[in-house]
Structures are given as C-alpha cells and as structure tokens.
C-alpha cells in the first residue's frame, strides 16, 4: 500500500514534533506501507516549496503571493496522489480547517484513497487563545473537514471528535533513539529534578518553583535542585518562571539550561534523580492525554510526576500524581517518594515496551 504522510509545515532539527513524525513514518513502513512524506519548506532565499521527502514537488515562489498559494492551492499534492496511486493519506492537523483544506480532502476521497486525520492535542481551543482569528475560522469549518475523513487519530480517550469516529492511540517511543540512564544516586544529601520541554504555561513548571519557594522558607539542610531544559515559549512563561526565581532568591536551586540536545541532554539526565511532567494541563482544558514526554522519561528509566490522567501510567509504582489545580507542588512529598523508590531504570523502561511507535501506528493501519 502506498501512503502519504502530509504535514502543513516544515521539519526542524532537534524539534520534538519533527522527530515524532519521522518515528511515525518509520513505524508505518514497518507495518508494510510504502510511505512518502509531504511537507512545506521555506528556503533561505525566500522560496516556498512543497516537498516530497527530499525532492521538490512544487515551487510556490517568493513573497506574499507564495504565502497565499500555500494556504489555498493544493493542486500539486492532488496531482502527486493521483499519479503515484496513493491509497492512504495520513494528515497531521494544523488547526487549518477552511474551504481550501475541505476541498483538498474531498478531492482525495474521489480518488478512492483513505484518509486519517491526526489531531495531536484535544481539546485544543485553550491553547490558541492568542490566535483568535485562526481559531474562529477553524471552529467554523472543522466539523465539515472531519466529516470527509475516514477517522480521527487521537491521543485522548474520546470515541468521537467533531462528529467523526476516532482511532485511539498513545504517543509512542522509538527505543533505539532514547538511551537508558546509566547512574542512580543515593539522594542522601540532595535531590535533582529535571523538566524537559519547549516550555508552555500548561507544563506548570511554575508550580514546582512555587513549591521550592515554600520549601526553602523553612531553611532545610536537604537541598533540592530543579533543572529546566528548554526554551520559554512566550512572555507569560517568562513571568511565571523567571520572575519568581529572582524574587525569591531561587537561582542557586532552579537552573535554566535552555534547549539541549544529544550528548548534552543525556549528560543532564545522568545527573538527575526524578523527572517533572506536565503539571497544568487543566489550564488548557485537558483532563486525559497521553503525552510524549511521559513516555520519554519512562524510556530513560525515570520516575516522574504529572497531574493529568494518562491511562498508560496511572497505576505504575514509579509515578507520583499531583492534583490538577494551582497549588504549589509539595517538595517534601516529592523527597519522600523518591527516597522510597527502589525500581531500577531497566524495569521502568521495560514496563512500556508495548508503547513502541510500531505498535501504536499498527492500530491506525489495522483500523483503516
């Protein structure tokens, strides 16, 4: 079966979403599909291109007109699907429901191809409160768009989204790309926490910082450090994280490393004892979600804390659940939990072997 993985933006080196897409493509190939990837690219010279893998499908030109063409004209993609006799199209949704994308999927359906539309986060309206016009257009047309596809791929527990049936999967893991931690520490004198993300308000890292503020007000002898890896995504995040660090004198204990990758990231994980997942998904109206970060932590052999509902981890003994509210994280509880943990990293990693990308994308393959 020939398949096309369609995304409406480009790839970025070390970007988590880009890596995830490549893992998904490889997983579909492991399921026996002949998969090509169609994506949008902007060159340094200003040229805007539709690409198929590493080859140019169409050059849209430069400047404002090229931007408009990208949003309203999908003729090169349709011609490619027809010419190559593509029978399955997997679309990663970019919150771009409009008459033009609806025309795209309608035309593809007339070619007798199957379509799956992945909605990476659902519900998502609260995450786009600063993009009111785009969200308004999306709300007007998303039901009509979803009506045209064969199924919605979701990482939530919803059986139906925007009137369309769902295929429920988990974020997967490419175990070959994630190293198992080599060291564990006694934690007798200090505890090192690590949180890795492109930092948004729904990660709730400020709850840990506020918890550390309250903890250090008691002048404890036992030291707790929080290593934040990743860039702050906006001004709200800057106010919620940088300001309290300065105000409460936490700079010795909360370390902002910025974005790190490869060996640098692995080295920081080797110094850590316990990981911080998302602690404020309630801020974006989400209760149930299966985040990639939780799975990456477990694949590395880390226990971690989070506040949403993630069915793959709810009963795992290496998990600490935080309440889904705005209260500061109780650092003393984190310390006590970590000191009791005796589960070796390999056992944590082995507990999620069923969450490989091949197993997850096979659910899509079988359903479609």
Coordinates of C-alpha atoms in Angstrom, one line a residue:
X1 CA 0.0 0.0 0.0
X2 CA 1.4 3.4 -1.0
X3 CA 0.9 6.1 1.7
X4 CA 1.5 9.8 2.0
X5 CA 2.2 11.5 5.4
X6 CA 1.0 15.1 4.9
X7 CA 2.0 18.0 7.2
X8 CA 1.5 21.7 6.5
X9 CA 4.8 22.9 7.8
X10 CA 8.5 22.0 7.7
X11 CA 10.9 20.0 9.7
X12 CA 13.3 21.5 12.3
X13 CA 16.4 19.8 13.6
X14 CA 16.1 18.6 17.2
X15 CA 12.4 19.6 17.2
X16 CA 10.4 17.1 19.2
X17 CA 7.4 17.2 16.8
X18 CA 9.7 16.7 13.8
X19 CA 11.3 13.7 15.5
X20 CA 7.9 12.3 16.3
X21 CA 6.7 12.5 12.7
X22 CA 9.8 10.7 11.5
X23 CA 9.2 7.9 14.0
X24 CA 5.6 7.6 12.9
X25 CA 6.6 7.4 9.2
X26 CA 9.2 4.7 10.1
X27 CA 6.6 2.8 12.1
X28 CA 4.1 2.8 9.1
X29 CA 6.9 1.5 6.9
X30 CA 7.5 -1.3 9.5
X31 CA 3.8 -2.1 9.0
X32 CA 4.5 -2.8 5.3
X33 CA 3.5 0.5 3.8
X34 CA 5.4 2.4 1.1
X35 CA 5.4 5.8 2.8
X36 CA 6.3 9.2 1.4
X37 CA 6.3 12.4 3.4
X38 CA 4.9 15.7 2.0
X39 CA 5.8 18.9 3.9
X40 CA 6.2 22.6 3.4
X41 CA 9.6 24.3 3.4
X42 CA 10.8 27.9 3.3
X43 CA 14.4 28.2 1.9
X44 CA 16.9 30.8 3.0
X45 CA 16.4 32.6 -0.3
X46 CA 12.7 33.0 0.5
X47 CA 11.4 30.3 -1.8
X48 CA 8.4 28.4 -0.5
X49 CA 8.2 24.8 -1.6
X50 CA 6.0 21.7 -1.3
X51 CA 8.4 18.8 -0.8
X52 CA 8.1 15.0 -1.1
X53 CA 10.9 13.6 1.1
X54 CA 14.0 15.4 -0.1
X55 CA 12.6 16.3 -3.6
X56 CA 10.8 19.5 -4.6
X57 CA 7.2 18.8 -5.6
X58 CA 6.3 22.4 -6.4
X59 CA 7.9 25.8 -6.1
X60 CA 5.3 28.3 -4.9
X61 CA 7.6 31.3 -5.5
X62 CA 8.5 34.1 -3.0
X63 CA 6.8 36.8 -1.1
X64 CA 3.2 37.4 0.0
X65 CA 1.7 35.6 -3.1
X66 CA 3.6 32.5 -2.3
X67 CA 2.3 32.5 1.3
X68 CA -1.3 32.7 -0.1
X69 CA -0.7 29.9 -2.6
X70 CA 0.5 27.7 0.3
X71 CA -2.8 28.2 2.1
X72 CA -5.3 27.9 -0.8
X73 CA -3.8 25.7 -3.6
X74 CA -3.1 22.0 -3.1
X75 CA -3.2 21.1 -6.7
X76 CA 0.4 19.7 -6.8
X77 CA -0.4 17.4 -3.9
X78 CA -3.6 16.1 -5.5
X79 CA -1.7 15.5 -8.8
X80 CA 1.0 13.6 -7.0
X81 CA -1.5 11.4 -5.2
X82 CA -3.3 10.6 -8.5
X83 CA 0.0 10.0 -10.4
X84 CA 1.5 7.7 -7.7
X85 CA -1.7 6.0 -7.0
X86 CA -1.5 6.8 -3.2
X87 CA -4.2 4.8 -1.4
X88 CA -3.8 6.1 2.2
X89 CA -3.1 9.7 3.4
X90 CA -2.2 10.4 7.0
X91 CA -2.6 14.1 7.7
X92 CA -1.3 15.8 10.8
X93 CA -3.8 18.5 11.6
X94 CA -2.5 22.1 11.8
X95 CA -5.8 23.7 13.0
X96 CA -6.3 24.9 9.5
X97 CA -9.8 23.8 8.6
X98 CA -11.1 26.1 5.9
X99 CA -12.8 25.8 2.5
X100 CA -9.5 25.0 0.8
X101 CA -8.5 22.1 3.0
X102 CA -12.0 20.8 2.8
X103 CA -11.7 20.8 -1.0
X104 CA -8.4 19.0 -0.7
X105 CA -9.8 16.1 1.3
X106 CA -13.0 15.9 -0.8
X107 CA -10.8 15.6 -3.9
X108 CA -8.6 12.9 -2.3
X109 CA -11.7 10.9 -1.4
X110 CA -12.8 11.0 -5.1
X111 CA -9.5 9.2 -5.8
X112 CA -10.7 6.3 -3.6
X113 CA -7.9 7.0 -1.1
X114 CA -8.4 6.5 2.7
X115 CA -7.7 9.5 5.0
X116 CA -6.8 9.6 8.6
X117 CA -6.5 13.0 10.4
X118 CA -4.4 13.2 13.5
X119 CA -5.4 15.8 16.0
X120 CA -2.3 15.9 18.2
X121 CA -4.0 17.6 21.2
X122 CA -7.7 17.6 22.0
X123 CA -9.4 19.7 23.1
X124 CA -7.1 22.5 21.9
X125 CA -9.1 25.7 21.9
X126 CA -7.5 27.0 25.1
X127 CA -4.0 26.6 23.6
X128 CA -4.9 29.1 20.8
X129 CA -6.5 31.9 22.8
X130 CA -3.9 34.4 21.4
X131 CA -4.8 33.4 17.8
X132 CA -8.5 34.4 17.9
X133 CA -9.0 34.8 14.1
X134 CA -7.4 31.5 13.2
X135 CA -9.4 29.7 15.9
X136 CA -12.6 31.3 14.8
X137 CA -12.1 30.1 11.2
X138 CA -11.1 26.6 12.5
X139 CA -14.3 26.4 14.6
X140 CA -16.4 27.3 11.5
X141 CA -15.1 24.6 9.3
X142 CA -13.6 21.8 11.5
X143 CA -16.8 19.7 11.6
X144 CA -17.1 19.8 7.9
X145 CA -13.4 18.9 7.4
X146 CA -13.6 15.9 9.8
X147 CA -16.8 14.7 8.1
X148 CA -14.7 14.0 5.0
X149 CA -12.0 11.8 6.5
X150 CA -12.3 8.1 7.4
X151 CA -11.2 8.6 11.0
X152 CA -9.6 10.9 13.5
X153 CA -6.4 9.7 15.2
X154 CA -6.3 11.0 18.8
X155 CA -4.2 10.6 21.9
X156 CA -7.2 11.2 24.1
X157 CA -9.9 8.8 25.2
X158 CA -12.6 10.4 23.1
X159 CA -14.5 7.9 20.9
X160 CA -15.8 10.7 18.6
X161 CA -14.3 14.1 17.7
X162 CA -16.1 16.8 15.7
X163 CA -18.7 14.1 14.7
X164 CA -16.1 11.6 13.4
X165 CA -15.1 8.3 14.8
X166 CA -11.6 8.1 16.4
X167 CA -8.7 5.7 16.4
X168 CA -7.3 6.0 19.9
X169 CA -3.5 5.5 20.2
X170 CA -0.8 6.5 22.6
X171 CA 2.3 8.6 21.8
X172 CA 4.9 6.1 21.0
X173 CA 8.6 5.6 21.7
X174 CA 11.5 4.8 19.4
X175 CA 13.6 2.9 22.0
X176 CA 16.7 2.9 19.7
X177 CA 16.9 6.7 19.9
X178 CA 16.5 7.1 23.7
X179 CA 19.3 5.9 26.0
X180 CA 18.7 4.3 29.3
X181 CA 20.1 6.2 32.2
X182 CA 23.3 4.6 33.5
X183 CA 23.5 6.0 37.0
X184 CA 21.2 6.1 40.0
X185 CA 22.1 8.2 43.1
X186 CA 21.6 7.7 46.8
X187 CA 19.8 11.0 47.2
X188 CA 21.1 11.2 50.8
X189 CA 22.1 14.8 50.7
X190 CA 20.3 16.3 47.7
X191 CA 17.7 15.7 45.1
X192 CA 17.9 16.8 41.4
X193 CA 14.7 17.2 39.5
X194 CA 14.6 17.6 35.7
X195 CA 11.9 19.0 33.4
X196 CA 12.4 19.0 29.6
X197 CA 10.1 20.8 27.2
X198 CA 9.5 23.7 24.9
X199 CA 8.0 25.4 27.9
X200 CA 4.4 26.5 27.7
X201 CA 2.0 27.6 30.5
X202 CA 0.3 24.1 30.6
X203 CA 3.6 22.5 31.6
X204 CA 3.1 24.1 35.0
X205 CA 6.8 24.3 35.9
X206 CA 5.9 27.4 38.0
X207 CA 4.1 25.0 40.4
X208 CA 7.5 23.4 41.2
X209 CA 9.1 26.8 41.6
X210 CA 6.4 27.9 44.0
X211 CA 6.8 24.7 45.9
X212 CA 10.6 25.3 46.2
X213 CA 9.9 28.8 47.4
X214 CA 7.8 27.4 50.3
X215 CA 10.3 24.6 50.9
X216 CA 13.3 26.9 51.2
X217 CA 11.4 29.3 53.5
X218 CA 11.9 26.6 56.1
X219 CA 15.7 26.7 55.8
X220 CA 16.1 23.0 55.2
X221 CA 19.5 21.3 55.2
X222 CA 18.4 18.9 52.5
X223 CA 18.8 20.6 49.1
X224 CA 16.6 20.2 46.1
X225 CA 17.5 21.4 42.6
X226 CA 15.3 21.8 39.6
X227 CA 16.9 21.7 36.2
X228 CA 14.7 23.2 33.4
X229 CA 15.8 22.2 29.9
X230 CA 14.2 24.0 27.0
X231 CA 13.3 27.5 25.8
X232 CA 10.5 29.6 27.2
X233 CA 7.8 29.9 24.6
X234 CA 6.4 33.3 25.5
X235 CA 6.1 36.3 27.9
X236 CA 3.6 34.5 30.1
X237 CA 6.0 31.7 30.7
X238 CA 8.8 34.2 31.3
X239 CA 6.8 35.9 34.0
X240 CA 5.7 32.6 35.6
X241 CA 9.2 31.2 35.7
X242 CA 11.9 33.8 35.6
X243 CA 10.2 36.4 37.9
X244 CA 9.7 34.1 41.0
X245 CA 13.2 32.7 40.6
X246 CA 14.6 36.3 41.0
X247 CA 12.0 37.5 43.6
X248 CA 12.5 34.5 45.9
X249 CA 16.3 34.1 45.5
X250 CA 15.9 30.6 44.0
X251 CA 18.6 31.0 41.3
X252 CA 21.0 28.6 43.1
X253 CA 18.3 25.9 43.1
X254 CA 16.4 26.5 39.8
X255 CA 18.7 26.3 36.8
X256 CA 17.6 27.4 33.4
X257 CA 19.7 25.5 30.9
X258 CA 17.9 26.5 27.7
X259 CA 17.4 24.0 24.9
X260 CA 19.8 21.0 25.0
X261 CA 20.1 18.0 22.6
X262 CA 22.1 14.9 22.1
X263 CA 25.0 14.2 24.4
X264 CA 24.5 17.5 26.4
X265 CA 20.9 16.4 27.2
X266 CA 22.0 12.9 28.1
X267 CA 24.6 14.3 30.5
X268 CA 22.0 16.4 32.3
X269 CA 19.7 13.4 32.6
X270 CA 22.6 11.4 34.2
X271 CA 22.8 14.0 37.0
X272 CA 19.0 13.9 37.6
X273 CA 17.0 11.7 40.0
X274 CA 13.4 12.4 39.2
X275 CA 11.5 14.0 36.3
X276 CA 8.8 16.6 36.0
X277 CA 6.0 16.0 33.6
X278 CA 3.1 18.4 32.8
X279 CA 1.5 19.9 35.9
X280 CA -1.1 22.2 34.4
X281 CA -2.9 20.6 31.6
X282 CA -6.1 21.8 33.3
X283 CA -5.1 25.4 32.2
X284 CA -5.8 24.3 28.6
X285 CA -9.0 22.4 29.5
X286 CA -7.4 18.9 29.2
X287 CA -8.0 16.1 31.6
X288 CA -7.0 13.0 29.7
X289 CA -3.9 13.0 27.5
X290 CA -1.0 10.6 26.6
X291 CA 2.0 12.9 26.3
X292 CA 5.2 12.0 24.6
X293 CA 7.2 13.4 27.4
X294 CA 5.9 10.9 30.0
X295 CA 6.9 8.1 27.7
X296 CA 10.4 9.5 27.1
X297 CA 11.0 9.8 30.8
X298 CA 10.0 6.2 31.3
X299 CA 12.1 5.0 28.4
X300 CA 15.1 6.7 30.0
X301 CA 14.3 4.8 33.3
X302 CA 13.0 7.8 35.3
X303 CA 10.1 8.0 37.7
X304 CA 8.1 11.3 37.3
X305 CA 5.3 13.4 38.5
X306 CA 2.3 14.7 36.4
X307 CA -1.2 16.0 37.0
X308 CA -3.4 14.9 34.1
X309 CA -4.8 11.4 33.5
X310 CA -2.6 9.2 31.4
X311 CA -4.1 5.7 31.3
X312 CA -0.7 4.1 30.4
X313 CA 0.8 5.2 33.7
X314 CA -1.9 5.7 36.3
X315 CA -1.0 2.5 38.2
X316 CA 2.7 2.5 37.7
X317 CA 4.6 2.4 41.0
X318 CA 7.2 4.9 39.9
X319 CA 4.6 7.6 39.3
X320 CA 3.7 10.4 41.7
X321 CA 0.4 12.2 40.8
X322 CA -0.1 15.8 41.6
X323 CA -3.5 17.4 41.9
X324 CA -4.8 19.1 38.8
X325 CA -5.0 22.6 40.3
X326 CA -2.9 25.7 41.0
X327 CA -1.4 24.6 44.4
X328 CA 2.4 24.6 44.7
X329 CA 4.0 21.1 44.5
X330 CA 4.8 19.8 48.0
X331 CA 8.5 19.3 47.8
X332 CA 8.6 17.3 51.0
X333 CA 6.3 14.7 49.4
X334 CA 8.5 14.5 46.3
X335 CA 11.5 13.9 48.5
X336 CA 9.8 11.2 50.5
X337 CA 8.5 9.5 47.3
X338 CA 11.9 9.5 45.7
X339 CA 13.7 8.1 48.7
X340 CA 11.4 5.1 48.8
X341 CA 11.9 4.2 45.2
X342 CA 13.8 1.0 44.5
X343 CA 12.7 0.2 40.9
X344 CA 15.7 0.0 38.6
X345 CA 15.8 2.0 35.4
X346 CA 15.7 -1.0 33.2
X347 CA 12.5 -2.2 34.9
X348 CA 10.8 1.2 34.3
X349 CA 11.9 1.1 30.6
X350 CA 10.6 -2.5 30.2
X351 CA 7.2 -1.5 31.6
X352 CA 6.4 0.5 28.4
X353 CA 7.6 -1.9 25.7
X354 CA 4.0 -2.0 24.4
X355 CA 4.3 1.7 23.6
X356 CA 6.6 1.4 20.6
X357 CA 5.6 3.5 17.6
X358 CA 5.2 0.4 15.6
X359 CA 2.6 -1.0 17.9
X360 CA 0.7 2.3 18.0
X361 CA 0.7 3.0 14.3
X362 CA -0.3 -0.6 13.6
X363 CA -3.6 0.4 15.3
X364 CA -4.1 3.0 12.6
X365 CA -3.0 0.6 9.8
X366 CA -5.4 -2.1 11.0
X367 CA -8.4 0.2 11.5
X368 CA -8.1 2.0 8.1

